[in-house]
Amino acid sequence: MTTRDSADHYGTVTRLLHWAMAVLLLWQIGGMVLKQILGRVPLMAFWVGTHASIGLLLLVLLLIRASWAFRQRRARPPYQRGLIGALAKAGHVALYTLMLVVPALAVLRAFGNGKPVQFFGMRLREATGEEIAWMVAPANMLHGTLAWGLAALILGHVAMALVHRFWWRDGMMARMIGRTV
Ligand code: HEM
Ligand code: HEM
C-alpha cells in the first residue's frame, strides 16, 4: 500500500479521505432526505441534531483533502484526453467547490445568528443574542439549494463511476478501490 498517489492509483491518504467523506456526506444528505419524508420523528431529532457537527467535520476534512490534492497534483492518475476527461475534471472541481461553499456558508451563519456554537457537545462560542445580517443571509438563501445541487452532482459522479466499471470496463474504478501497488 502506498501513502502517496501515483499515475495508476490513488494512494491510501486520498482513498481514506474520499471514502470517509463519502460516508459522512451520505449521513448528512441522507438525514435531510429522511427528514423531508418522515418529518420530525424522534430518530430524526437525533440524526438532524448531528447535522452541524458532522458538517463542520466535513469542512475540516475538505480543507485537509484539498491541501493533500494540491500537493499530489503532479502524481495523480491523469484525466482522459478529450471531452470525457474535461467533463470529469470539471465535475471534480465542482464537487470540491460545493464541498467547501455548502458547509462554509452554514458555519458563517452559525457564528452570526447569536446562538451558542457547539461541536459534538464542545462549546466553541457562547450565545451573543445578536444576529449579524450579512453572516446569516447567504446561508439562508443558498445553503439548502446548493446542498441539493451537491447531492445531484454526487449522484452523477457515482453513476459515471458505475458506467466506467460495468459498461466501459476500463479500470477507472480500480484507481479508487483496487490494489495500490
Ligand atoms: C457538507 C456539509 C453539509 C451538507 C451536505 C448539508 C446539507 C444540508 C441539506 C441537504 C439541508 C436541507 C435543506 C432543505 O431543507 O431544503 C440542510 C439544511 C440545514 N443545514 Fe446543512 N449541510 C452541511 C453542513 C452544515 C453545517 C456545517 C451546518 C451548521 C453549522 C448546517 C446547518 C444547517 C441548517 C441550520 C439547515 C436548515 C436550514 C437551511 O435549510 O438552511 N449544515 N443542510
Ligand atoms: C459510491 C460512491 C462513490 C464511488 C463509487 C466513487 C468513485 C470514484 C472513483 C472511481 C474515482 C476516481 C476517478 C478518476 O480517477 O477520475 C473518484 C474520484 C473522486 N471522487 Fe468519488 N466516488 C464515490 C463517492 C464520492 C462522493 C460522495 C464524493 C464527494 C462529493 C466524491 C468525490 C470525488 C472526487 C472529488 C474525486 C477526485 C479525486 C479526489 O480528489 O478525491 N466521490 N470517485
PDB file of C-alpha atoms and ligand atoms in Angstrom:
ATOM      1  CA  MET A   1       0.000   0.000   0.000  1.00  0.00           C
ATOM      2  CA  THR A   2       1.404   3.394  -0.904  1.00  0.00           C
ATOM      3  CA  THR A   3       0.521   6.544   1.013  1.00  0.00           C
ATOM      4  CA  ARG A   4       1.010   8.855  -1.951  1.00  0.00           C
ATOM      5  CA  ASP A   5      -0.865   8.908  -5.264  1.00  0.00           C
ATOM      6  CA  SER A   6       0.708   7.543  -8.459  1.00  0.00           C
ATOM      7  CA  ALA A   7      -0.076   7.689 -12.185  1.00  0.00           C
ATOM      8  CA  ASP A   8      -2.091   4.409 -11.895  1.00  0.00           C
ATOM      9  CA  HIS A   9      -3.760   4.656  -8.476  1.00  0.00           C
ATOM     10  CA  TYR A  10      -4.837   6.973  -5.706  1.00  0.00           C
ATOM     11  CA  GLY A  11      -2.815   6.221  -2.525  1.00  0.00           C
ATOM     12  CA  THR A  12      -4.176   5.401   0.920  1.00  0.00           C
ATOM     13  CA  VAL A  13      -4.456   9.030   2.157  1.00  0.00           C
ATOM     14  CA  THR A  14      -6.573  10.112  -0.827  1.00  0.00           C
ATOM     15  CA  ARG A  15      -8.720   6.969  -0.530  1.00  0.00           C
ATOM     16  CA  LEU A  16      -9.255   7.340   3.206  1.00  0.00           C
ATOM     17  CA  LEU A  17     -10.374  10.959   2.747  1.00  0.00           C
ATOM     18  CA  HIS A  18     -12.550  10.073  -0.293  1.00  0.00           C
ATOM     19  CA  TRP A  19     -14.419   7.200   1.392  1.00  0.00           C
ATOM     20  CA  ALA A  20     -14.670   8.761   4.871  1.00  0.00           C
ATOM     21  CA  MET A  21     -16.194  11.898   3.361  1.00  0.00           C
ATOM     22  CA  ALA A  22     -18.479   9.809   1.119  1.00  0.00           C
ATOM     23  CA  VAL A  23     -19.915   8.058   4.222  1.00  0.00           C
ATOM     24  CA  LEU A  24     -20.293  11.338   6.156  1.00  0.00           C
ATOM     25  CA  LEU A  25     -21.970  13.045   3.167  1.00  0.00           C
ATOM     26  CA  LEU A  26     -24.373  10.105   2.876  1.00  0.00           C
ATOM     27  CA  TRP A  27     -25.246  10.589   6.579  1.00  0.00           C
ATOM     28  CA  GLN A  28     -25.536  14.356   6.129  1.00  0.00           C
ATOM     29  CA  ILE A  29     -27.672  14.422   2.986  1.00  0.00           C
ATOM     30  CA  GLY A  30     -29.498  11.136   3.731  1.00  0.00           C
ATOM     31  CA  GLY A  31     -30.602  12.602   7.082  1.00  0.00           C
ATOM     32  CA  MET A  32     -32.100  15.637   5.356  1.00  0.00           C
ATOM     33  CA  VAL A  33     -33.853  13.457   2.735  1.00  0.00           C
ATOM     34  CA  LEU A  34     -35.393  11.302   5.514  1.00  0.00           C
ATOM     35  CA  LYS A  35     -36.396  14.430   7.433  1.00  0.00           C
ATOM     36  CA  GLN A  36     -38.320  15.619   4.364  1.00  0.00           C
ATOM     37  CA  ILE A  37     -40.089  12.220   4.132  1.00  0.00           C
ATOM     38  CA  LEU A  38     -40.669  11.331   7.822  1.00  0.00           C
ATOM     39  CA  GLY A  39     -40.873  14.776   9.438  1.00  0.00           C
ATOM     40  CA  ARG A  40     -39.573  15.415  12.978  1.00  0.00           C
ATOM     41  CA  VAL A  41     -39.922  11.875  14.453  1.00  0.00           C
ATOM     42  CA  PRO A  42     -37.561  11.019  17.432  1.00  0.00           C
ATOM     43  CA  LEU A  43     -34.988   9.189  15.228  1.00  0.00           C
ATOM     44  CA  MET A  44     -34.747  12.281  13.044  1.00  0.00           C
ATOM     45  CA  ALA A  45     -34.292  14.580  16.047  1.00  0.00           C
ATOM     46  CA  PHE A  46     -31.060  12.680  16.894  1.00  0.00           C
ATOM     47  CA  TRP A  47     -29.964  12.480  13.261  1.00  0.00           C
ATOM     48  CA  VAL A  48     -30.621  16.142  12.487  1.00  0.00           C
ATOM     49  CA  GLY A  49     -29.034  17.013  15.855  1.00  0.00           C
ATOM     50  CA  THR A  50     -25.681  15.782  14.489  1.00  0.00           C
ATOM     51  CA  HIS A  51     -26.001  17.866  11.290  1.00  0.00           C
ATOM     52  CA  ALA A  52     -23.997  20.956  12.341  1.00  0.00           C
ATOM     53  CA  SER A  53     -21.159  18.940  13.967  1.00  0.00           C
ATOM     54  CA  ILE A  54     -20.817  16.465  11.060  1.00  0.00           C
ATOM     55  CA  GLY A  55     -20.994  19.438   8.660  1.00  0.00           C
ATOM     56  CA  LEU A  56     -18.159  21.239  10.454  1.00  0.00           C
ATOM     57  CA  LEU A  57     -16.139  17.988  10.485  1.00  0.00           C
ATOM     58  CA  LEU A  58     -16.732  17.702   6.709  1.00  0.00           C
ATOM     59  CA  LEU A  59     -15.437  21.255   6.246  1.00  0.00           C
ATOM     60  CA  VAL A  60     -12.219  20.454   8.172  1.00  0.00           C
ATOM     61  CA  LEU A  61     -11.740  17.204   6.208  1.00  0.00           C
ATOM     62  CA  LEU A  62     -12.306  19.092   2.933  1.00  0.00           C
ATOM     63  CA  LEU A  63      -9.552  21.591   3.785  1.00  0.00           C
ATOM     64  CA  ILE A  64      -7.151  18.704   4.549  1.00  0.00           C
ATOM     65  CA  ARG A  65      -8.248  16.899   1.340  1.00  0.00           C
ATOM     66  CA  ALA A  66      -7.787  19.988  -0.856  1.00  0.00           C
ATOM     67  CA  SER A  67      -4.269  20.640   0.541  1.00  0.00           C
ATOM     68  CA  TRP A  68      -3.368  16.986   0.001  1.00  0.00           C
ATOM     69  CA  ALA A  69      -4.775  17.051  -3.566  1.00  0.00           C
ATOM     70  CA  PHE A  70      -2.722  20.181  -4.287  1.00  0.00           C
ATOM     71  CA  ARG A  71       0.486  18.529  -3.011  1.00  0.00           C
ATOM     72  CA  GLN A  72      -0.240  15.375  -5.046  1.00  0.00           C
ATOM     73  CA  ARG A  73      -1.356  17.226  -8.200  1.00  0.00           C
ATOM     74  CA  ARG A  74       1.567  16.077 -10.362  1.00  0.00           C
ATOM     75  CA  ALA A  75       1.494  12.492  -9.054  1.00  0.00           C
ATOM     76  CA  ARG A  76      -2.220  11.704  -9.593  1.00  0.00           C
ATOM     77  CA  PRO A  77      -3.783   9.499 -12.289  1.00  0.00           C
ATOM     78  CA  PRO A  78      -4.265  11.772 -15.340  1.00  0.00           C
ATOM     79  CA  TYR A  79      -7.681  12.639 -16.807  1.00  0.00           C
ATOM     80  CA  GLN A  80      -8.565  11.038 -20.168  1.00  0.00           C
ATOM     81  CA  ARG A  81      -7.983  13.205 -23.245  1.00  0.00           C
ATOM     82  CA  GLY A  82     -10.951  14.890 -24.920  1.00  0.00           C
ATOM     83  CA  LEU A  83     -14.466  15.735 -23.779  1.00  0.00           C
ATOM     84  CA  ILE A  84     -14.884  12.887 -21.236  1.00  0.00           C
ATOM     85  CA  GLY A  85     -11.687  13.890 -19.421  1.00  0.00           C
ATOM     86  CA  ALA A  86     -12.636  17.593 -19.467  1.00  0.00           C
ATOM     87  CA  LEU A  87     -16.099  16.780 -18.056  1.00  0.00           C
ATOM     88  CA  ALA A  88     -14.590  14.557 -15.339  1.00  0.00           C
ATOM     89  CA  LYS A  89     -12.195  17.355 -14.330  1.00  0.00           C
ATOM     90  CA  ALA A  90     -14.991  19.975 -14.326  1.00  0.00           C
ATOM     91  CA  GLY A  91     -17.140  17.590 -12.242  1.00  0.00           C
ATOM     92  CA  HIS A  92     -14.381  17.104  -9.640  1.00  0.00           C
ATOM     93  CA  VAL A  93     -13.736  20.878  -9.432  1.00  0.00           C
ATOM     94  CA  ALA A  94     -17.497  21.455  -8.953  1.00  0.00           C
ATOM     95  CA  LEU A  95     -17.607  18.775  -6.212  1.00  0.00           C
ATOM     96  CA  TYR A  96     -14.703  20.437  -4.358  1.00  0.00           C
ATOM     97  CA  THR A  97     -16.296  23.897  -4.741  1.00  0.00           C
ATOM     98  CA  LEU A  98     -19.648  22.761  -3.320  1.00  0.00           C
ATOM     99  CA  MET A  99     -17.995  20.680  -0.552  1.00  0.00           C
ATOM    100  CA  LEU A 100     -16.358  23.981   0.516  1.00  0.00           C
ATOM    101  CA  VAL A 101     -19.160  26.507  -0.040  1.00  0.00           C
ATOM    102  CA  VAL A 102     -22.084  24.456   1.387  1.00  0.00           C
ATOM    103  CA  PRO A 103     -20.666  23.961   4.921  1.00  0.00           C
ATOM    104  CA  ALA A 104     -18.714  27.271   4.939  1.00  0.00           C
ATOM    105  CA  LEU A 105     -21.889  29.344   4.464  1.00  0.00           C
ATOM    106  CA  ALA A 106     -23.643  27.359   7.212  1.00  0.00           C
ATOM    107  CA  VAL A 107     -20.721  27.819   9.634  1.00  0.00           C
ATOM    108  CA  LEU A 108     -20.723  31.562   8.894  1.00  0.00           C
ATOM    109  CA  ARG A 109     -24.449  31.630   9.724  1.00  0.00           C
ATOM    110  CA  ALA A 110     -23.898  29.606  12.910  1.00  0.00           C
ATOM    111  CA  PHE A 111     -21.357  32.186  14.150  1.00  0.00           C
ATOM    112  CA  GLY A 112     -23.589  35.091  13.090  1.00  0.00           C
ATOM    113  CA  ASN A 113     -27.005  34.071  14.415  1.00  0.00           C
ATOM    114  CA  GLY A 114     -26.329  34.922  18.062  1.00  0.00           C
ATOM    115  CA  LYS A 115     -26.942  31.356  19.355  1.00  0.00           C
ATOM    116  CA  PRO A 116     -24.285  29.178  21.075  1.00  0.00           C
ATOM    117  CA  VAL A 117     -21.988  27.245  18.674  1.00  0.00           C
ATOM    118  CA  GLN A 118     -21.294  23.590  19.609  1.00  0.00           C
ATOM    119  CA  PHE A 119     -19.065  20.911  18.030  1.00  0.00           C
ATOM    120  CA  PHE A 120     -20.003  17.392  19.274  1.00  0.00           C
ATOM    121  CA  GLY A 121     -21.066  18.845  22.638  1.00  0.00           C
ATOM    122  CA  MET A 122     -17.988  21.072  22.945  1.00  0.00           C
ATOM    123  CA  ARG A 123     -18.954  24.752  23.306  1.00  0.00           C
ATOM    124  CA  LEU A 124     -16.993  26.732  20.658  1.00  0.00           C
ATOM    125  CA  ARG A 125     -18.738  30.031  21.408  1.00  0.00           C
ATOM    126  CA  GLU A 126     -21.312  31.287  23.920  1.00  0.00           C
ATOM    127  CA  ALA A 127     -24.586  32.902  22.797  1.00  0.00           C
ATOM    128  CA  THR A 128     -24.298  36.586  21.966  1.00  0.00           C
ATOM    129  CA  GLY A 129     -28.009  37.184  21.395  1.00  0.00           C
ATOM    130  CA  GLU A 130     -27.112  39.437  18.466  1.00  0.00           C
ATOM    131  CA  GLU A 131     -27.871  38.412  14.871  1.00  0.00           C
ATOM    132  CA  ILE A 132     -25.453  39.737  12.238  1.00  0.00           C
ATOM    133  CA  ALA A 133     -27.434  40.021   8.987  1.00  0.00           C
ATOM    134  CA  TRP A 134     -24.552  39.686   6.470  1.00  0.00           C
ATOM    135  CA  MET A 135     -23.358  36.437   8.146  1.00  0.00           C
ATOM    136  CA  VAL A 136     -26.818  34.859   8.230  1.00  0.00           C
ATOM    137  CA  ALA A 137     -28.316  35.914   4.877  1.00  0.00           C
ATOM    138  CA  PRO A 138     -26.046  33.946   2.450  1.00  0.00           C
ATOM    139  CA  ALA A 139     -26.778  30.562   4.102  1.00  0.00           C
ATOM    140  CA  ASN A 140     -30.496  31.337   4.439  1.00  0.00           C
ATOM    141  CA  MET A 141     -30.541  31.994   0.717  1.00  0.00           C
ATOM    142  CA  LEU A 142     -28.173  29.308  -0.570  1.00  0.00           C
ATOM    143  CA  HIS A 143     -27.231  26.548   1.927  1.00  0.00           C
ATOM    144  CA  GLY A 144     -30.189  24.246   1.192  1.00  0.00           C
ATOM    145  CA  THR A 145     -30.280  24.866  -2.575  1.00  0.00           C
ATOM    146  CA  LEU A 146     -26.525  24.349  -3.040  1.00  0.00           C
ATOM    147  CA  ALA A 147     -26.609  21.256  -0.789  1.00  0.00           C
ATOM    148  CA  TRP A 148     -29.269  19.675  -3.041  1.00  0.00           C
ATOM    149  CA  GLY A 149     -27.084  20.644  -6.038  1.00  0.00           C
ATOM    150  CA  LEU A 150     -24.167  18.835  -4.364  1.00  0.00           C
ATOM    151  CA  ALA A 151     -26.396  15.787  -3.830  1.00  0.00           C
ATOM    152  CA  ALA A 152     -27.333  15.766  -7.550  1.00  0.00           C
ATOM    153  CA  LEU A 153     -23.677  16.097  -8.582  1.00  0.00           C
ATOM    154  CA  ILE A 154     -22.710  13.190  -6.284  1.00  0.00           C
ATOM    155  CA  LEU A 155     -25.419  11.024  -7.914  1.00  0.00           C
ATOM    156  CA  GLY A 156     -23.956  11.895 -11.348  1.00  0.00           C
ATOM    157  CA  HIS A 157     -20.434  11.097 -10.099  1.00  0.00           C
ATOM    158  CA  VAL A 158     -21.469   7.698  -8.714  1.00  0.00           C
ATOM    159  CA  ALA A 159     -23.423   6.939 -11.929  1.00  0.00           C
ATOM    160  CA  MET A 160     -20.313   7.724 -14.025  1.00  0.00           C
ATOM    161  CA  ALA A 161     -18.145   5.528 -11.756  1.00  0.00           C
ATOM    162  CA  LEU A 162     -20.611   2.656 -12.381  1.00  0.00           C
ATOM    163  CA  VAL A 163     -20.611   3.337 -16.164  1.00  0.00           C
ATOM    164  CA  HIS A 164     -16.783   3.096 -16.145  1.00  0.00           C
ATOM    165  CA  ARG A 165     -16.906  -0.127 -14.125  1.00  0.00           C
ATOM    166  CA  PHE A 166     -19.751  -2.084 -15.752  1.00  0.00           C
ATOM    167  CA  TRP A 167     -20.237  -0.573 -19.239  1.00  0.00           C
ATOM    168  CA  TRP A 168     -16.866   0.698 -20.434  1.00  0.00           C
ATOM    169  CA  ARG A 169     -14.954  -1.756 -18.155  1.00  0.00           C
ATOM    170  CA  ASP A 170     -11.882   0.494 -18.361  1.00  0.00           C
ATOM    171  CA  GLY A 171     -10.380   0.023 -14.886  1.00  0.00           C
ATOM    172  CA  MET A 172     -11.124   3.599 -13.726  1.00  0.00           C
ATOM    173  CA  MET A 173     -12.837   2.308 -10.552  1.00  0.00           C
ATOM    174  CA  ALA A 174      -9.662   0.405  -9.611  1.00  0.00           C
ATOM    175  CA  ARG A 175      -7.876   3.744  -9.127  1.00  0.00           C
ATOM    176  CA  MET A 176     -10.014   4.365  -6.036  1.00  0.00           C
ATOM    177  CA  ILE A 177     -10.819   0.787  -4.910  1.00  0.00           C
ATOM    178  CA  GLY A 178      -8.304  -1.783  -6.207  1.00  0.00           C
ATOM    179  CA  ARG A 179      -4.769  -2.619  -5.059  1.00  0.00           C
ATOM    180  CA  THR A 180      -2.443   0.370  -4.686  1.00  0.00           C
ATOM    181  CA  VAL A 181       0.793  -1.464  -5.595  1.00  0.00           C
TER     182      VAL A 181
HETATM  183  C1  HEM B   1     -21.102  19.410   3.534  1.00  0.00           C
HETATM  184  C2  HEM B   1     -21.820  19.718   4.596  1.00  0.00           C
HETATM  185  C3  HEM B   1     -23.314  19.927   4.600  1.00  0.00           C
HETATM  186  C4  HEM B   1     -24.284  19.411   3.775  1.00  0.00           C
HETATM  187  C5  HEM B   1     -24.101  18.450   2.591  1.00  0.00           C
HETATM  188  C6  HEM B   1     -25.562  19.925   4.238  1.00  0.00           C
HETATM  189  C7  HEM B   1     -26.785  19.620   3.669  1.00  0.00           C
HETATM  190  C8  HEM B   1     -27.999  20.176   4.030  1.00  0.00           C
HETATM  191  C9  HEM B   1     -29.257  19.905   3.410  1.00  0.00           C
HETATM  192  C10 HEM B   1     -29.473  18.933   2.229  1.00  0.00           C
HETATM  193  C11 HEM B   1     -30.200  20.644   4.043  1.00  0.00           C
HETATM  194  C12 HEM B   1     -31.718  20.639   3.772  1.00  0.00           C
HETATM  195  C13 HEM B   1     -32.138  21.857   3.019  1.00  0.00           C
HETATM  196  C14 HEM B   1     -33.662  21.887   2.872  1.00  0.00           C
HETATM  197  O1  HEM B   1     -34.356  21.672   3.863  1.00  0.00           O
HETATM  198  O2  HEM B   1     -34.119  22.083   1.733  1.00  0.00           O
HETATM  199  C15 HEM B   1     -29.537  21.388   5.088  1.00  0.00           C
HETATM  200  C16 HEM B   1     -30.161  22.265   5.969  1.00  0.00           C
HETATM  201  C17 HEM B   1     -29.541  22.861   7.027  1.00  0.00           C
HETATM  202  N1  HEM B   1     -28.200  22.764   7.378  1.00  0.00           N
HETATM  203 FE1  HEM B   1     -26.782  21.779   6.348  1.00  0.00          FE
HETATM  204  N2  HEM B   1     -25.337  20.747   5.312  1.00  0.00           N
HETATM  205  C18 HEM B   1     -23.990  20.768   5.576  1.00  0.00           C
HETATM  206  C19 HEM B   1     -23.352  21.472   6.574  1.00  0.00           C
HETATM  207  C20 HEM B   1     -23.982  22.204   7.553  1.00  0.00           C
HETATM  208  C21 HEM B   1     -23.322  22.885   8.665  1.00  0.00           C
HETATM  209  C22 HEM B   1     -21.813  22.908   8.901  1.00  0.00           C
HETATM  210  C23 HEM B   1     -24.313  23.489   9.404  1.00  0.00           C
HETATM  211  C24 HEM B   1     -24.208  24.321  10.656  1.00  0.00           C
HETATM  212  C25 HEM B   1     -23.089  24.775  11.175  1.00  0.00           C
HETATM  213  C26 HEM B   1     -25.585  23.214   8.748  1.00  0.00           C
HETATM  214  C27 HEM B   1     -26.803  23.672   9.187  1.00  0.00           C
HETATM  215  C28 HEM B   1     -27.996  23.507   8.520  1.00  0.00           C
HETATM  216  C29 HEM B   1     -29.258  24.120   8.936  1.00  0.00           C
HETATM  217  C30 HEM B   1     -29.458  25.041  10.161  1.00  0.00           C
HETATM  218  C31 HEM B   1     -30.234  23.716   7.997  1.00  0.00           C
HETATM  219  C32 HEM B   1     -31.731  24.103   7.957  1.00  0.00           C
HETATM  220  C33 HEM B   1     -31.879  25.495   7.356  1.00  0.00           C
HETATM  221  C34 HEM B   1     -31.460  25.587   5.900  1.00  0.00           C
HETATM  222  O3  HEM B   1     -32.005  24.856   5.038  1.00  0.00           O
HETATM  223  O4  HEM B   1     -30.537  26.385   5.607  1.00  0.00           O
HETATM  224  N3  HEM B   1     -25.345  22.432   7.632  1.00  0.00           N
HETATM  225  N4  HEM B   1     -28.178  21.086   5.063  1.00  0.00           N
HETATM  226  C1  HEM B   2     -20.345   5.063  -4.049  1.00  0.00           C
HETATM  227  C2  HEM B   2     -19.819   6.262  -4.077  1.00  0.00           C
HETATM  228  C3  HEM B   2     -18.610   6.672  -4.910  1.00  0.00           C
HETATM  229  C4  HEM B   2     -17.905   5.990  -5.870  1.00  0.00           C
HETATM  230  C5  HEM B   2     -18.153   4.582  -6.415  1.00  0.00           C
HETATM  231  C6  HEM B   2     -16.816   6.855  -6.300  1.00  0.00           C
HETATM  232  C7  HEM B   2     -15.850   6.536  -7.217  1.00  0.00           C
HETATM  233  C8  HEM B   2     -14.772   7.311  -7.556  1.00  0.00           C
HETATM  234  C9  HEM B   2     -13.716   6.929  -8.468  1.00  0.00           C
HETATM  235  C10 HEM B   2     -13.633   5.587  -9.209  1.00  0.00           C
HETATM  236  C11 HEM B   2     -12.852   7.971  -8.566  1.00  0.00           C
HETATM  237  C12 HEM B   2     -11.583   8.055  -9.451  1.00  0.00           C
HETATM  238  C13 HEM B   2     -11.960   8.814 -10.702  1.00  0.00           C
HETATM  239  C14 HEM B   2     -10.786   9.281 -11.514  1.00  0.00           C
HETATM  240  O1  HEM B   2      -9.657   8.869 -11.288  1.00  0.00           O
HETATM  241  O2  HEM B   2     -11.007  10.109 -12.430  1.00  0.00           O
HETATM  242  C15 HEM B   2     -13.342   9.028  -7.708  1.00  0.00           C
HETATM  243  C16 HEM B   2     -12.726  10.249  -7.533  1.00  0.00           C
HETATM  244  C17 HEM B   2     -13.290  11.302  -6.857  1.00  0.00           C
HETATM  245  N1  HEM B   2     -14.472  11.278  -6.146  1.00  0.00           N
HETATM  246 FE1  HEM B   2     -15.687   9.687  -5.865  1.00  0.00          FE
HETATM  247  N2  HEM B   2     -16.919   8.054  -5.623  1.00  0.00           N
HETATM  248  C18 HEM B   2     -17.990   7.973  -4.757  1.00  0.00           C
HETATM  249  C19 HEM B   2     -18.428   8.948  -3.909  1.00  0.00           C
HETATM  250  C20 HEM B   2     -17.955  10.244  -3.895  1.00  0.00           C
HETATM  251  C21 HEM B   2     -18.504  11.319  -3.087  1.00  0.00           C
HETATM  252  C22 HEM B   2     -19.692  11.208  -2.117  1.00  0.00           C
HETATM  253  C23 HEM B   2     -17.759  12.427  -3.353  1.00  0.00           C
HETATM  254  C24 HEM B   2     -17.926  13.779  -2.717  1.00  0.00           C
HETATM  255  C25 HEM B   2     -18.543  14.763  -3.151  1.00  0.00           C
HETATM  256  C26 HEM B   2     -16.723  12.072  -4.327  1.00  0.00           C
HETATM  257  C27 HEM B   2     -15.769  12.934  -4.866  1.00  0.00           C
HETATM  258  C28 HEM B   2     -14.708  12.551  -5.666  1.00  0.00           C
HETATM  259  C29 HEM B   2     -13.617  13.433  -6.077  1.00  0.00           C
HETATM  260  C30 HEM B   2     -13.502  14.931  -5.774  1.00  0.00           C
HETATM  261  C31 HEM B   2     -12.720  12.631  -6.809  1.00  0.00           C
HETATM  262  C32 HEM B   2     -11.361  13.073  -7.433  1.00  0.00           C
HETATM  263  C33 HEM B   2     -10.243  12.543  -6.541  1.00  0.00           C
HETATM  264  C34 HEM B   2     -10.133  13.336  -5.269  1.00  0.00           C
HETATM  265  O3  HEM B   2      -9.691  14.486  -5.306  1.00  0.00           O
HETATM  266  O4  HEM B   2     -10.503  12.793  -4.198  1.00  0.00           O
HETATM  267  N3  HEM B   2     -16.875  10.723  -4.617  1.00  0.00           N
HETATM  268  N4  HEM B   2     -14.521   8.602  -7.109  1.00  0.00           N
END
